[in-house]
PDB file of C-alpha atoms in Angstrom:
ATOM      1  CA  MET A   1       0.000   0.000   0.000  1.00  0.00           C
ATOM      2  CA  SER A   2       2.849   2.396   0.752  1.00  0.00           C
ATOM      3  CA  SER A   3       4.288   2.029  -2.793  1.00  0.00           C
ATOM      4  CA  PHE A   4       0.920   3.147  -4.221  1.00  0.00           C
ATOM      5  CA  ARG A   5       1.071   6.460  -2.316  1.00  0.00           C
ATOM      6  CA  ASN A   6       4.588   7.178  -3.550  1.00  0.00           C
ATOM      7  CA  GLN A   7       3.460   6.747  -7.149  1.00  0.00           C
ATOM      8  CA  ASN A   8       0.628   9.269  -6.709  1.00  0.00           C
ATOM      9  CA  GLY A   9       3.149  11.906  -5.670  1.00  0.00           C
ATOM     10  CA  VAL A  10       5.352  11.210  -8.709  1.00  0.00           C
ATOM     11  CA  THR A  11       2.367  11.421 -11.061  1.00  0.00           C
ATOM     12  CA  TYR A  12       1.278  14.707  -9.485  1.00  0.00           C
ATOM     13  CA  LEU A  13       4.818  16.088  -9.827  1.00  0.00           C
ATOM     14  CA  PHE A  14       4.949  14.980 -13.479  1.00  0.00           C
ATOM     15  CA  VAL A  15       1.606  16.671 -14.248  1.00  0.00           C
ATOM     16  CA  MET A  16       2.754  19.902 -12.573  1.00  0.00           C
ATOM     17  CA  MET A  17       5.975  19.921 -14.640  1.00  0.00           C
ATOM     18  CA  LEU A  18       3.934  19.294 -17.788  1.00  0.00           C
ATOM     19  CA  VAL A  19       1.685  22.285 -16.978  1.00  0.00           C
ATOM     20  CA  VAL A  20       4.735  24.533 -16.460  1.00  0.00           C
ATOM     21  CA  VAL A  21       6.285  23.438 -19.786  1.00  0.00           C
ATOM     22  CA  MET A  22       2.989  24.060 -21.598  1.00  0.00           C
ATOM     23  CA  ALA A  23       2.693  27.520 -20.033  1.00  0.00           C
ATOM     24  CA  ILE A  24       6.225  28.468 -21.110  1.00  0.00           C
ATOM     25  CA  SER A  25       5.660  27.243 -24.671  1.00  0.00           C
ATOM     26  CA  THR A  26       2.343  29.110 -24.825  1.00  0.00           C
ATOM     27  CA  MET A  27       4.107  32.330 -23.815  1.00  0.00           C
ATOM     28  CA  GLY A  28       6.627  31.855 -26.645  1.00  0.00           C
ATOM     29  CA  VAL A  29       3.874  31.246 -29.189  1.00  0.00           C
ATOM     30  CA  THR A  30       1.969  34.295 -27.918  1.00  0.00           C
ATOM     31  CA  GLN A  31       5.026  36.526 -28.367  1.00  0.00           C
ATOM     32  CA  GLN A  32       5.591  35.215 -31.895  1.00  0.00           C
ATOM     33  CA  TRP A  33       1.924  35.692 -32.712  1.00  0.00           C
ATOM     34  CA  SER A  34       1.975  39.303 -31.511  1.00  0.00           C
ATOM     35  CA  VAL A  35       4.964  40.031 -33.785  1.00  0.00           C
ATOM     36  CA  ILE A  36       3.136  38.428 -36.715  1.00  0.00           C
ATOM     37  CA  MET A  37       0.045  40.530 -36.016  1.00  0.00           C
ATOM     38  CA  GLN A  38       2.145  43.702 -35.693  1.00  0.00           C
ATOM     39  CA  ARG A  39       3.800  43.063 -39.051  1.00  0.00           C
ATOM     40  CA  ASP A  40       0.398  42.395 -40.607  1.00  0.00           C
ATOM     41  CA  ARG A  41      -0.923  45.721 -39.263  1.00  0.00           C
ATOM     42  CA  GLU A  42       2.199  47.456 -40.638  1.00  0.00           C
ATOM     43  CA  ALA A  43       1.529  46.033 -44.103  1.00  0.00           C
ATOM     44  CA  GLU A  44      -2.078  47.192 -43.830  1.00  0.00           C
ATOM     45  CA  LEU A  45      -0.900  50.665 -42.726  1.00  0.00           C
ATOM     46  CA  GLN A  46       1.331  50.860 -45.791  1.00  0.00           C
ATOM     47  CA  PHE A  47      -1.539  49.784 -48.077  1.00  0.00           C
ATOM     48  CA  ARG A  48      -4.159  52.102 -46.577  1.00  0.00           C
ATOM     49  CA  GLY A  49      -1.889  55.138 -46.311  1.00  0.00           C
ATOM     50  CA  THR A  50      -0.624  54.742 -49.866  1.00  0.00           C
ATOM     51  CA  SER A  51      -4.183  54.210 -51.146  1.00  0.00           C
ATOM     52  CA  ILE A  52      -5.347  57.441 -49.523  1.00  0.00           C
ATOM     53  CA  ALA A  53      -2.331  59.407 -50.825  1.00  0.00           C
ATOM     54  CA  LYS A  54      -2.868  58.099 -54.378  1.00  0.00           C
ATOM     55  CA  ALA A  55      -6.600  58.870 -54.162  1.00  0.00           C
ATOM     56  CA  ILE A  56      -5.786  62.458 -53.180  1.00  0.00           C
ATOM     57  CA  GLU A  57      -3.332  62.683 -56.099  1.00  0.00           C
ATOM     58  CA  ARG A  58      -6.002  61.457 -58.549  1.00  0.00           C
ATOM     59  CA  PHE A  59      -8.516  63.896 -57.038  1.00  0.00           C
ATOM     60  CA  VAL A  60      -6.098  66.802 -57.561  1.00  0.00           C
ATOM     61  CA  ALA A  61      -5.185  65.644 -61.073  1.00  0.00           C
ATOM     62  CA  ASP A  62      -8.855  65.604 -62.121  1.00  0.00           C
ATOM     63  CA  TRP A  63      -9.471  69.129 -60.888  1.00  0.00           C
ATOM     64  CA  GLU A  64      -8.652  70.719 -64.252  1.00  0.00           C
ATOM     65  CA  ILE A  65     -11.401  68.623 -65.838  1.00  0.00           C
ATOM     66  CA  GLN A  66     -13.942  69.091 -63.040  1.00  0.00           C
ATOM     67  CA  LYS A  67     -13.410  72.764 -62.127  1.00  0.00           C
ATOM     68  CA  ALA A  68     -16.976  73.639 -63.061  1.00  0.00           C
ATOM     69  CA  THR A  69     -18.543  71.034 -60.763  1.00  0.00           C
ATOM     70  CA  ARG A  70     -16.057  71.025 -57.892  1.00  0.00           C
ATOM     71  CA  PRO A  71     -15.176  74.168 -55.929  1.00  0.00           C
ATOM     72  CA  ASN A  72     -11.894  72.979 -54.415  1.00  0.00           C
ATOM     73  CA  GLN A  73      -8.776  71.414 -55.902  1.00  0.00           C
ATOM     74  CA  TRP A  74      -7.855  69.421 -52.780  1.00  0.00           C
ATOM     75  CA  PRO A  75     -10.311  67.355 -50.720  1.00  0.00           C
ATOM     76  CA  ARG A  76     -11.616  68.865 -47.495  1.00  0.00           C
ATOM     77  CA  THR A  77     -12.674  65.504 -46.011  1.00  0.00           C
ATOM     78  CA  LEU A  78     -11.742  61.904 -46.732  1.00  0.00           C
ATOM     79  CA  GLU A  79     -15.431  61.202 -47.342  1.00  0.00           C
ATOM     80  CA  GLU A  80     -15.210  63.520 -50.363  1.00  0.00           C
ATOM     81  CA  LEU A  81     -12.897  60.952 -51.977  1.00  0.00           C
ATOM     82  CA  THR A  82     -15.501  58.180 -51.610  1.00  0.00           C
ATOM     83  CA  LYS A  83     -18.402  60.037 -53.246  1.00  0.00           C
ATOM     84  CA  LYS A  84     -19.220  58.999 -56.769  1.00  0.00           C
ATOM     85  CA  SER A  85     -19.528  62.419 -58.331  1.00  0.00           C
ATOM     86  CA  PRO A  86     -18.700  61.613 -61.163  1.00  0.00           C
ATOM     87  CA  LYS A  87     -15.983  59.198 -60.078  1.00  0.00           C
ATOM     88  CA  ARG A  88     -14.938  57.566 -56.819  1.00  0.00           C
ATOM     89  CA  TYR A  89     -11.273  57.946 -55.879  1.00  0.00           C
ATOM     90  CA  LEU A  90     -11.306  55.768 -52.740  1.00  0.00           C
ATOM     91  CA  ARG A  91     -13.523  52.756 -52.050  1.00  0.00           C
ATOM     92  CA  MET A  92     -14.007  53.611 -48.402  1.00  0.00           C
ATOM     93  CA  VAL A  93     -12.572  55.789 -45.657  1.00  0.00           C
ATOM     94  CA  TYR A  94     -10.001  53.555 -44.012  1.00  0.00           C
ATOM     95  CA  ALA A  95      -9.280  53.500 -40.303  1.00  0.00           C
ATOM     96  CA  ASP A  96      -5.748  53.503 -38.933  1.00  0.00           C
ATOM     97  CA  PRO A  97      -4.884  49.781 -38.559  1.00  0.00           C
ATOM     98  CA  MET A  98      -2.417  50.490 -35.755  1.00  0.00           C
ATOM     99  CA  THR A  99      -4.998  52.076 -33.448  1.00  0.00           C
ATOM    100  CA  GLY A 100      -8.364  51.235 -34.992  1.00  0.00           C
ATOM    101  CA  ASN A 101      -9.264  54.956 -34.917  1.00  0.00           C
ATOM    102  CA  LYS A 102      -9.327  57.552 -37.690  1.00  0.00           C
ATOM    103  CA  PHE A 103      -6.075  58.626 -39.319  1.00  0.00           C
ATOM    104  CA  ALA A 104      -4.680  62.028 -38.337  1.00  0.00           C
ATOM    105  CA  LEU A 105      -5.079  64.397 -41.278  1.00  0.00           C
ATOM    106  CA  ILE A 106      -2.193  66.358 -42.766  1.00  0.00           C
ATOM    107  CA  LYS A 107      -3.731  69.656 -43.806  1.00  0.00           C
ATOM    108  CA  ILE A 108      -2.666  72.933 -45.342  1.00  0.00           C
ATOM    109  CA  GLY A 109      -5.430  75.328 -44.461  1.00  0.00           C
ATOM    110  CA  GLN A 110      -8.652  73.389 -44.996  1.00  0.00           C
ATOM    111  CA  GLU A 111      -7.181  71.122 -47.692  1.00  0.00           C
ATOM    112  CA  ILE A 112      -6.195  67.532 -46.906  1.00  0.00           C
ATOM    113  CA  HIS A 113      -2.770  66.659 -48.337  1.00  0.00           C
ATOM    114  CA  GLY A 114      -2.281  63.315 -46.594  1.00  0.00           C
ATOM    115  CA  VAL A 115      -2.689  61.183 -43.485  1.00  0.00           C
ATOM    116  CA  ARG A 116      -0.563  59.701 -40.719  1.00  0.00           C
ATOM    117  CA  SER A 117      -1.061  57.212 -37.924  1.00  0.00           C
ATOM    118  CA  THR A 118      -1.648  58.313 -34.334  1.00  0.00           C
ATOM    119  CA  SER A 119       0.190  55.325 -32.836  1.00  0.00           C
ATOM    120  CA  THR A 120       3.282  56.001 -30.731  1.00  0.00           C
ATOM    121  CA  GLU A 121       4.645  52.445 -31.067  1.00  0.00           C
ATOM    122  CA  THR A 122       7.958  51.734 -32.796  1.00  0.00           C
ATOM    123  CA  PRO A 123       7.747  50.095 -36.257  1.00  0.00           C
ATOM    124  CA  TYR A 124       9.292  46.638 -36.702  1.00  0.00           C
ATOM    125  CA  ASN A 125       9.848  46.948 -40.442  1.00  0.00           C
ATOM    126  CA  GLN A 126      12.656  49.491 -40.745  1.00  0.00           C
ATOM    127  CA  ASP A 127      13.184  48.573 -44.417  1.00  0.00           C
ATOM    128  CA  VAL A 128       9.838  50.082 -45.403  1.00  0.00           C
ATOM    129  CA  PHE A 129       9.587  52.755 -42.695  1.00  0.00           C
ATOM    130  CA  LYS A 130      13.167  53.992 -42.880  1.00  0.00           C
ATOM    131  CA  GLY A 131      14.261  55.924 -39.811  1.00  0.00           C
ATOM    132  CA  ALA A 132      10.777  56.258 -38.313  1.00  0.00           C
ATOM    133  CA  LYS A 133      10.903  56.232 -34.525  1.00  0.00           C
ATOM    134  CA  THR A 134       7.117  55.908 -34.212  1.00  0.00           C
ATOM    135  CA  TYR A 135       4.209  55.272 -36.554  1.00  0.00           C
ATOM    136  CA  GLN A 136       3.258  58.947 -36.103  1.00  0.00           C
ATOM    137  CA  ALA A 137       6.402  59.929 -37.989  1.00  0.00           C
ATOM    138  CA  ILE A 138       5.271  58.025 -41.095  1.00  0.00           C
ATOM    139  CA  ARG A 139       3.422  60.393 -43.403  1.00  0.00           C
ATOM    140  CA  PHE A 140       1.415  59.431 -46.462  1.00  0.00           C
ATOM    141  CA  GLU A 141       1.181  62.635 -48.480  1.00  0.00           C
ATOM    142  CA  ALA A 142       0.036  63.389 -52.004  1.00  0.00           C
ATOM    143  CA  LYS A 143       2.786  64.679 -54.253  1.00  0.00           C
ATOM    144  CA  GLY A 144       0.847  67.763 -55.325  1.00  0.00           C
ATOM    145  CA  ASN A 145      -0.249  68.749 -58.798  1.00  0.00           C
ATOM    146  CA  THR A 146       0.091  65.466 -60.654  1.00  0.00           C
ATOM    147  CA  ASN A 147      -1.639  66.852 -63.755  1.00  0.00           C
ATOM    148  CA  CYS A 148       1.568  68.621 -64.764  1.00  0.00           C
ATOM    149  CA  GLN A 149       2.441  67.503 -68.287  1.00  0.00           C
ATOM    150  CA  ILE A 150       4.216  69.333 -71.064  1.00  0.00           C
ATOM    151  CA  ASN A 151       2.400  69.265 -74.376  1.00  0.00           C
ATOM    152  CA  PRO A 152       4.561  67.103 -76.697  1.00  0.00           C
ATOM    153  CA  LEU A 153       3.166  68.875 -79.768  1.00  0.00           C
ATOM    154  CA  ASN A 154       3.945  72.335 -78.430  1.00  0.00           C
ATOM    155  CA  PRO A 155       6.519  72.235 -75.614  1.00  0.00           C
ATOM    156  CA  ASN A 156       6.506  76.052 -75.376  1.00  0.00           C
ATOM    157  CA  ALA A 157       2.776  76.203 -74.580  1.00  0.00           C
ATOM    158  CA  PRO A 158       1.946  77.418 -71.070  1.00  0.00           C
ATOM    159  CA  THR A 159       1.278  74.673 -68.533  1.00  0.00           C
ATOM    160  CA  ASN A 160      -0.008  74.538 -65.002  1.00  0.00           C
ATOM    161  CA  CYS A 161       3.310  73.046 -63.871  1.00  0.00           C
ATOM    162  CA  ALA A 162       5.345  74.591 -61.097  1.00  0.00           C
ATOM    163  CA  PRO A 163       8.627  76.039 -62.336  1.00  0.00           C
ATOM    164  CA  VAL A 164      11.631  73.769 -62.010  1.00  0.00           C
ATOM    165  CA  ALA A 165      14.189  75.116 -59.589  1.00  0.00           C
ATOM    166  CA  ASN A 166      17.611  75.667 -61.102  1.00  0.00           C
ATOM    167  CA  PRO A 167      20.545  74.415 -59.049  1.00  0.00           C
ATOM    168  CA  PRO A 168      22.396  77.237 -57.285  1.00  0.00           C
ATOM    169  CA  PRO A 169      25.718  78.353 -58.742  1.00  0.00           C
ATOM    170  CA  SER A 170      28.674  76.559 -57.226  1.00  0.00           C
ATOM    171  CA  GLY A 171      29.752  77.891 -53.856  1.00  0.00           C
ATOM    172  CA  LYS A 172      26.345  79.364 -52.967  1.00  0.00           C
ATOM    173  CA  GLN A 173      23.876  77.795 -50.589  1.00  0.00           C
ATOM    174  CA  PRO A 174      20.241  77.470 -51.683  1.00  0.00           C
ATOM    175  CA  SER A 175      17.724  79.668 -49.888  1.00  0.00           C
ATOM    176  CA  THR A 176      15.576  77.936 -47.286  1.00  0.00           C
ATOM    177  CA  GLU A 177      12.828  80.560 -47.324  1.00  0.00           C
ATOM    178  CA  SER A 178       9.451  79.454 -48.568  1.00  0.00           C
ATOM    179  CA  SER A 179       6.332  81.405 -49.365  1.00  0.00           C
ATOM    180  CA  ASP A 180       4.139  78.392 -48.637  1.00  0.00           C
ATOM    181  CA  PRO A 181       2.858  77.950 -45.104  1.00  0.00           C
ATOM    182  CA  ALA A 182       4.101  74.868 -43.297  1.00  0.00           C
ATOM    183  CA  PRO A 183       1.694  71.918 -43.385  1.00  0.00           C
ATOM    184  CA  SER A 184      -0.327  71.547 -40.248  1.00  0.00           C
ATOM    185  CA  GLU A 185      -1.491  68.317 -38.763  1.00  0.00           C
ATOM    186  CA  GLU A 186      -4.919  67.839 -37.353  1.00  0.00           C
ATOM    187  CA  ALA A 187      -5.607  65.116 -34.832  1.00  0.00           C
ATOM    188  CA  PRO A 188      -8.749  63.114 -35.519  1.00  0.00           C
ATOM    189  CA  SER A 189     -11.847  64.292 -33.730  1.00  0.00           C
ATOM    190  CA  SER A 190     -13.627  61.597 -31.821  1.00  0.00           C
TER     191      SER A 190
END
């Protein structure tokens, strides 16, 4: 009878060790899973931010054609990009995948020029997000007037293109003054 009691203690000890090993392995899997999910959200951030920036670029490029029906060259809201009047530039207004909230808008005056995340976490993928300390530092901005094309039949014809800056003569530093106001950033309103 005494040998039976000793075996119960060994079985109990074995089960306890098995539970500890399972808990440790579960912690390792959980950490790996969180990294996988973070990388997936980063890829989604890249897709959504780039989609919004390209939609803004297409919106601005179409302004010359739609001046009569549209009062502003740049969108004032992201919802304006989703309206089908006469064409839709963005399928839907995307949320920030890092936080689940709205993107912070990059505005100049009332015009939206891009978006950025509101997350203060550090990005894993430094190949894509070069030098970004936080996701807030990653900006998805439209390039500006993308309808700038020189007429191949008459290259001297006036265009709506911004003048190309000439490089400064050697030995002189370029001026850092700008007549444009600095872009402001607006946090999303909840």
